[in-house]
Amino acid sequence: MEIRPILSALLRSKTGAILVALQVAISLAILTNALHIVSVRQAVAARASGIADESSVFHMRVRHLVEGSHQEQLARQQLETQALRAIGGVLSAAFVNQAPMSQSGWSSSVAPSRSAGDDIPPAAMYYSSDSLVKTWGLELAQGRDLKPEDVVDIDGKTAPDDLFPKAVLVTRALADKLWPGSGNAVGKTLYFGIGEEANSATVVGVIATLQTQSAEVAARGGYALIVPMRKTFSSTMYAVRAHAGQFERVMKEAEAAMRATNQGRAIITMKSVAEDRKERYRADMALSWMLIAVSVLLLLITASGIVGMASLWVTQRRKQIGVRRALGARRVDILRYFITENFMITSVGVLCGVLGSIALNQLLVSKLEMERLPLAYLVVGAGVFWVLGVAAVYGPAWRAASISPATATRSA
């Protein structure tokens, strides 16, 4: 088929063609970037927290109505821990101060030396008197786990500043930040803050992954450390890991055991890691579904625009179609004419849309620190709109090809 007659016809009535091409270009630019954002958000929401089996771990916070002395609180923590471990189906239970993805808790500035500069990353500070490596199922990449003799008991109200653990576990992300290129952070000295009065501890182990309580999207979301410390407050938190298939029962029995241990003089709240993850990434998932809905609407609107414009062109060209049919044009020739015409218009829109996609992504990268748009999104997006253009025009084109010469010339 000759392209020149089709192009000549488009140039004579170019307003409709420009509108369709512009609609395709805008839709492609928005669609590719929207789906890229969806992919990034869903990848963020699926990030590993470091906990081996999130479906079997929950956290319990016990707020004691009667506070008691430091020694009384230590004794109470031991009783509560024993009560949790005595429950059938409990694989491990540990005292802990906060949980990954819980969106609240403690952080501390850490440095590789007392004279470090201002670039000191805040790190999530998990402390426990028990093995969080065991309870959370953390992967120990280097070194050893913390031992009972590393634990220091601290009164949360009156402890002196120099009473501080001398051993610590750090995540690989934090180790790479503090000692880039070292390869092995075991044996390194870590300082909490800067200056001569900064407390120090020796890194005895490196954890492969452990998210912070805020689970930031940036690299600092993996900056965390575990300190062997038992600190007493009126509120105590425990991490409990259940055997597979016994999670719900263990949660119920753990609450009952804790109420019995405290004789009803405590407020108990529990939350699973799955609930923490869902709440932490609720906004990300909501944004993803909203962008998916927008993308579907854009495709429907673009397809409707192509169908409407093609139907208008068929109505306007009934006489032309009839003359061509009378001169011997077959149905397939008429069908091919309209499909080729629409493919040319769509191609111009796709080309402009690809350029628009790159420009919009560059704006997002510079203003919102988004990742660059992968080439695959442009290729797939272009293919989708080419297919959409052909599919949308097929119906009107088939109706045009079905017009008989007599009918077309009589109605013209």
PDB file of N, CA, C and O in Angstrom, residues 19-62:
ATOM      1  N   LEU A  19      -4.588  15.550  17.544  1.00  0.00           N
ATOM      2  CA  LEU A  19      -5.199  15.308  18.849  1.00  0.00           C
ATOM      3  C   LEU A  19      -4.973  13.865  19.309  1.00  0.00           C
ATOM      4  O   LEU A  19      -4.660  13.615  20.478  1.00  0.00           O
ATOM      5  N   VAL A  20      -5.129  12.906  18.384  1.00  0.00           N
ATOM      6  CA  VAL A  20      -4.908  11.506  18.737  1.00  0.00           C
ATOM      7  C   VAL A  20      -3.447  11.261  19.099  1.00  0.00           C
ATOM      8  O   VAL A  20      -3.133  10.602  20.100  1.00  0.00           O
ATOM      9  N   ALA A  21      -2.533  11.801  18.293  1.00  0.00           N
ATOM     10  CA  ALA A  21      -1.102  11.619  18.567  1.00  0.00           C
ATOM     11  C   ALA A  21      -0.717  12.255  19.904  1.00  0.00           C
ATOM     12  O   ALA A  21       0.072  11.684  20.669  1.00  0.00           O
ATOM     13  N   LEU A  22      -1.286  13.426  20.180  1.00  0.00           N
ATOM     14  CA  LEU A  22      -0.999  14.104  21.445  1.00  0.00           C
ATOM     15  C   LEU A  22      -1.528  13.300  22.624  1.00  0.00           C
ATOM     16  O   LEU A  22      -0.866  13.190  23.672  1.00  0.00           O
ATOM     17  N   GLN A  23      -2.710  12.738  22.459  1.00  0.00           N
ATOM     18  CA  GLN A  23      -3.284  11.904  23.524  1.00  0.00           C
ATOM     19  C   GLN A  23      -2.418  10.677  23.785  1.00  0.00           C
ATOM     20  O   GLN A  23      -2.177  10.311  24.940  1.00  0.00           O
ATOM     21  N   VAL A  24      -1.947  10.045  22.734  1.00  0.00           N
ATOM     22  CA  VAL A  24      -1.062   8.885  22.888  1.00  0.00           C
ATOM     23  C   VAL A  24       0.232   9.286  23.583  1.00  0.00           C
ATOM     24  O   VAL A  24       0.722   8.590  24.488  1.00  0.00           O
ATOM     25  N   ALA A  25       0.815  10.427  23.183  1.00  0.00           N
ATOM     26  CA  ALA A  25       2.084  10.878  23.760  1.00  0.00           C
ATOM     27  C   ALA A  25       1.951  11.161  25.251  1.00  0.00           C
ATOM     28  O   ALA A  25       2.785  10.719  26.061  1.00  0.00           O
ATOM     29  N   ILE A  26       0.909  11.881  25.635  1.00  0.00           N
ATOM     30  CA  ILE A  26       0.717  12.215  27.046  1.00  0.00           C
ATOM     31  C   ILE A  26       0.453  10.951  27.863  1.00  0.00           C
ATOM     32  O   ILE A  26       1.005  10.767  28.954  1.00  0.00           O
ATOM     33  N   SER A  27      -0.378  10.079  27.332  1.00  0.00           N
ATOM     34  CA  SER A  27      -0.706   8.841  28.050  1.00  0.00           C
ATOM     35  C   SER A  27       0.531   7.970  28.231  1.00  0.00           C
ATOM     36  O   SER A  27       0.754   7.393  29.298  1.00  0.00           O
ATOM     37  N   LEU A  28       1.354   7.872  27.180  1.00  0.00           N
ATOM     38  CA  LEU A  28       2.560   7.046  27.271  1.00  0.00           C
ATOM     39  C   LEU A  28       3.542   7.616  28.297  1.00  0.00           C
ATOM     40  O   LEU A  28       4.122   6.867  29.095  1.00  0.00           O
ATOM     41  N   ALA A  29       3.719   8.927  28.288  1.00  0.00           N
ATOM     42  CA  ALA A  29       4.645   9.561  29.243  1.00  0.00           C
ATOM     43  C   ALA A  29       4.199   9.330  30.680  1.00  0.00           C
ATOM     44  O   ALA A  29       5.010   9.008  31.558  1.00  0.00           O
ATOM     45  N   ILE A  30       2.905   9.466  30.924  1.00  0.00           N
ATOM     46  CA  ILE A  30       2.385   9.274  32.284  1.00  0.00           C
ATOM     47  C   ILE A  30       2.401   7.794  32.662  1.00  0.00           C
ATOM     48  O   ILE A  30       2.794   7.418  33.771  1.00  0.00           O
ATOM     49  N   LEU A  31       1.980   6.935  31.722  1.00  0.00           N
ATOM     50  CA  LEU A  31       1.857   5.509  32.019  1.00  0.00           C
ATOM     51  C   LEU A  31       3.202   4.884  32.373  1.00  0.00           C
ATOM     52  O   LEU A  31       3.314   4.154  33.370  1.00  0.00           O
ATOM     53  N   THR A  32       4.232   5.135  31.593  1.00  0.00           N
ATOM     54  CA  THR A  32       5.534   4.521  31.858  1.00  0.00           C
ATOM     55  C   THR A  32       6.084   4.947  33.218  1.00  0.00           C
ATOM     56  O   THR A  32       6.577   4.117  33.986  1.00  0.00           O
ATOM     57  N   ASN A  33       5.989   6.234  33.524  1.00  0.00           N
ATOM     58  CA  ASN A  33       6.513   6.704  34.809  1.00  0.00           C
ATOM     59  C   ASN A  33       5.653   6.234  35.973  1.00  0.00           C
ATOM     60  O   ASN A  33       6.170   5.924  37.050  1.00  0.00           O
ATOM     61  N   ALA A  34       4.340   6.167  35.753  1.00  0.00           N
ATOM     62  CA  ALA A  34       3.456   5.692  36.826  1.00  0.00           C
ATOM     63  C   ALA A  34       3.744   4.230  37.159  1.00  0.00           C
ATOM     64  O   ALA A  34       3.853   3.858  38.330  1.00  0.00           O
ATOM     65  N   LEU A  35       3.884   3.400  36.128  1.00  0.00           N
ATOM     66  CA  LEU A  35       4.159   1.984  36.368  1.00  0.00           C
ATOM     67  C   LEU A  35       5.561   1.780  36.950  1.00  0.00           C
ATOM     68  O   LEU A  35       5.786   0.849  37.731  1.00  0.00           O
ATOM     69  N   HIS A  36       6.487   2.648  36.584  1.00  0.00           N
ATOM     70  CA  HIS A  36       7.825   2.580  37.188  1.00  0.00           C
ATOM     71  C   HIS A  36       7.759   2.885  38.676  1.00  0.00           C
ATOM     72  O   HIS A  36       8.385   2.207  39.501  1.00  0.00           O
ATOM     73  N   ILE A  37       6.977   3.893  39.032  1.00  0.00           N
ATOM     74  CA  ILE A  37       6.799   4.234  40.447  1.00  0.00           C
ATOM     75  C   ILE A  37       6.130   3.075  41.188  1.00  0.00           C
ATOM     76  O   ILE A  37       6.504   2.736  42.311  1.00  0.00           O
ATOM     77  N   VAL A  38       5.137   2.458  40.553  1.00  0.00           N
ATOM     78  CA  VAL A  38       4.470   1.299  41.167  1.00  0.00           C
ATOM     79  C   VAL A  38       5.473   0.191  41.434  1.00  0.00           C
ATOM     80  O   VAL A  38       5.494  -0.410  42.519  1.00  0.00           O
ATOM     81  N   SER A  39       6.323  -0.091  40.453  1.00  0.00           N
ATOM     82  CA  SER A  39       7.327  -1.144  40.606  1.00  0.00           C
ATOM     83  C   SER A  39       8.287  -0.832  41.747  1.00  0.00           C
ATOM     84  O   SER A  39       8.607  -1.709  42.563  1.00  0.00           O
ATOM     85  N   VAL A  40       8.722   0.425  41.827  1.00  0.00           N
ATOM     86  CA  VAL A  40       9.648   0.826  42.887  1.00  0.00           C
ATOM     87  C   VAL A  40       8.975   0.724  44.258  1.00  0.00           C
ATOM     88  O   VAL A  40       9.549   0.206  45.223  1.00  0.00           O
ATOM     89  N   ARG A  41       7.727   1.205  44.354  1.00  0.00           N
ATOM     90  CA  ARG A  41       7.018   1.168  45.643  1.00  0.00           C
ATOM     91  C   ARG A  41       6.779  -0.271  46.103  1.00  0.00           C
ATOM     92  O   ARG A  41       6.926  -0.582  47.291  1.00  0.00           O
ATOM     93  N   GLN A  42       6.400  -1.136  45.178  1.00  0.00           N
ATOM     94  CA  GLN A  42       6.150  -2.524  45.557  1.00  0.00           C
ATOM     95  C   GLN A  42       7.445  -3.236  45.944  1.00  0.00           C
ATOM     96  O   GLN A  42       7.449  -4.084  46.828  1.00  0.00           O
ATOM     97  N   ALA A  43       8.548  -2.880  45.282  1.00  0.00           N
ATOM     98  CA  ALA A  43       9.841  -3.458  45.659  1.00  0.00           C
ATOM     99  C   ALA A  43      10.244  -3.006  47.054  1.00  0.00           C
ATOM    100  O   ALA A  43      10.785  -3.783  47.848  1.00  0.00           O
ATOM    101  N   VAL A  44       9.952  -1.739  47.362  1.00  0.00           N
ATOM    102  CA  VAL A  44      10.251  -1.218  48.695  1.00  0.00           C
ATOM    103  C   VAL A  44       9.417  -1.944  49.748  1.00  0.00           C
ATOM    104  O   VAL A  44       9.919  -2.347  50.807  1.00  0.00           O
ATOM    105  N   ALA A  45       8.130  -2.131  49.459  1.00  0.00           N
ATOM    106  CA  ALA A  45       7.246  -2.797  50.419  1.00  0.00           C
ATOM    107  C   ALA A  45       7.590  -4.268  50.620  1.00  0.00           C
ATOM    108  O   ALA A  45       7.228  -4.852  51.640  1.00  0.00           O
ATOM    109  N   ALA A  46       8.295  -4.856  49.658  1.00  0.00           N
ATOM    110  CA  ALA A  46       8.657  -6.267  49.761  1.00  0.00           C
ATOM    111  C   ALA A  46      10.063  -6.476  50.333  1.00  0.00           C
ATOM    112  O   ALA A  46      10.534  -7.610  50.410  1.00  0.00           O
ATOM    113  N   ARG A  47      10.737  -5.387  50.721  1.00  0.00           N
ATOM    114  CA  ARG A  47      12.101  -5.526  51.242  1.00  0.00           C
ATOM    115  C   ARG A  47      12.136  -6.426  52.477  1.00  0.00           C
ATOM    116  O   ARG A  47      11.234  -6.410  53.310  1.00  0.00           O
ATOM    117  N   ALA A  48      13.218  -7.178  52.566  1.00  0.00           N
ATOM    118  CA  ALA A  48      13.387  -8.052  53.725  1.00  0.00           C
ATOM    119  C   ALA A  48      13.666  -7.230  54.968  1.00  0.00           C
ATOM    120  O   ALA A  48      14.465  -6.298  54.946  1.00  0.00           O
ATOM    121  N   SER A  49      12.991  -7.556  56.059  1.00  0.00           N
ATOM    122  CA  SER A  49      13.215  -6.864  57.325  1.00  0.00           C
ATOM    123  C   SER A  49      14.432  -7.411  58.049  1.00  0.00           C
ATOM    124  O   SER A  49      14.977  -6.761  58.944  1.00  0.00           O
ATOM    125  N   GLY A  50      14.866  -8.604  57.656  1.00  0.00           N
ATOM    126  CA  GLY A  50      15.935  -9.294  58.362  1.00  0.00           C
ATOM    127  C   GLY A  50      15.398 -10.447  59.187  1.00  0.00           C
ATOM    128  O   GLY A  50      16.131 -11.394  59.490  1.00  0.00           O
ATOM    129  N   ILE A  51      14.125 -10.366  59.576  1.00  0.00           N
ATOM    130  CA  ILE A  51      13.484 -11.445  60.327  1.00  0.00           C
ATOM    131  C   ILE A  51      13.220 -12.607  59.378  1.00  0.00           C
ATOM    132  O   ILE A  51      12.594 -12.431  58.333  1.00  0.00           O
ATOM    133  N   ALA A  52      13.697 -13.780  59.751  1.00  0.00           N
ATOM    134  CA  ALA A  52      13.674 -14.928  58.835  1.00  0.00           C
ATOM    135  C   ALA A  52      12.260 -15.322  58.433  1.00  0.00           C
ATOM    136  O   ALA A  52      11.973 -15.510  57.254  1.00  0.00           O
ATOM    137  N   ASP A  53      11.359 -15.461  59.390  1.00  0.00           N
ATOM    138  CA  ASP A  53       9.984 -15.886  59.114  1.00  0.00           C
ATOM    139  C   ASP A  53       9.041 -14.906  59.801  1.00  0.00           C
ATOM    140  O   ASP A  53       8.666 -15.086  60.954  1.00  0.00           O
ATOM    141  N   GLU A  54       8.657 -13.870  59.082  1.00  0.00           N
ATOM    142  CA  GLU A  54       7.831 -12.812  59.672  1.00  0.00           C
ATOM    143  C   GLU A  54       6.469 -13.323  60.111  1.00  0.00           C
ATOM    144  O   GLU A  54       5.860 -12.766  61.029  1.00  0.00           O
ATOM    145  N   SER A  55       5.982 -14.370  59.483  1.00  0.00           N
ATOM    146  CA  SER A  55       4.651 -14.889  59.806  1.00  0.00           C
ATOM    147  C   SER A  55       4.606 -15.626  61.140  1.00  0.00           C
ATOM    148  O   SER A  55       3.520 -15.969  61.606  1.00  0.00           O
ATOM    149  N   SER A  56       5.745 -15.863  61.756  1.00  0.00           N
ATOM    150  CA  SER A  56       5.766 -16.605  63.014  1.00  0.00           C
ATOM    151  C   SER A  56       6.271 -15.776  64.188  1.00  0.00           C
ATOM    152  O   SER A  56       6.506 -16.310  65.269  1.00  0.00           O
ATOM    153  N   VAL A  57       6.445 -14.472  63.995  1.00  0.00           N
ATOM    154  CA  VAL A  57       7.001 -13.612  65.051  1.00  0.00           C
ATOM    155  C   VAL A  57       6.002 -12.513  65.410  1.00  0.00           C
ATOM    156  O   VAL A  57       5.398 -11.900  64.527  1.00  0.00           O
ATOM    157  N   PHE A  58       5.825 -12.296  66.704  1.00  0.00           N
ATOM    158  CA  PHE A  58       5.026 -11.156  67.175  1.00  0.00           C
ATOM    159  C   PHE A  58       5.754 -10.496  68.337  1.00  0.00           C
ATOM    160  O   PHE A  58       6.694 -11.054  68.920  1.00  0.00           O
ATOM    161  N   HIS A  59       5.322  -9.270  68.633  1.00  0.00           N
ATOM    162  CA  HIS A  59       5.926  -8.501  69.719  1.00  0.00           C
ATOM    163  C   HIS A  59       4.853  -8.136  70.735  1.00  0.00           C
ATOM    164  O   HIS A  59       3.730  -7.772  70.369  1.00  0.00           O
ATOM    165  N   MET A  60       5.216  -8.245  71.994  1.00  0.00           N
ATOM    166  CA  MET A  60       4.282  -7.994  73.093  1.00  0.00           C
ATOM    167  C   MET A  60       4.846  -6.885  73.980  1.00  0.00           C
ATOM    168  O   MET A  60       5.997  -6.961  74.422  1.00  0.00           O
ATOM    169  N   ARG A  61       4.048  -5.865  74.205  1.00  0.00           N
ATOM    170  CA  ARG A  61       4.461  -4.790  75.114  1.00  0.00           C
ATOM    171  C   ARG A  61       3.619  -4.867  76.384  1.00  0.00           C
ATOM    172  O   ARG A  61       2.390  -4.922  76.321  1.00  0.00           O
ATOM    173  N   VAL A  62       4.310  -4.844  77.537  1.00  0.00           N
ATOM    174  CA  VAL A  62       3.653  -4.948  78.840  1.00  0.00           C
ATOM    175  C   VAL A  62       3.903  -3.656  79.606  1.00  0.00           C
ATOM    176  O   VAL A  62       5.052  -3.320  79.921  1.00  0.00           O
TER     177      VAL A  62
END
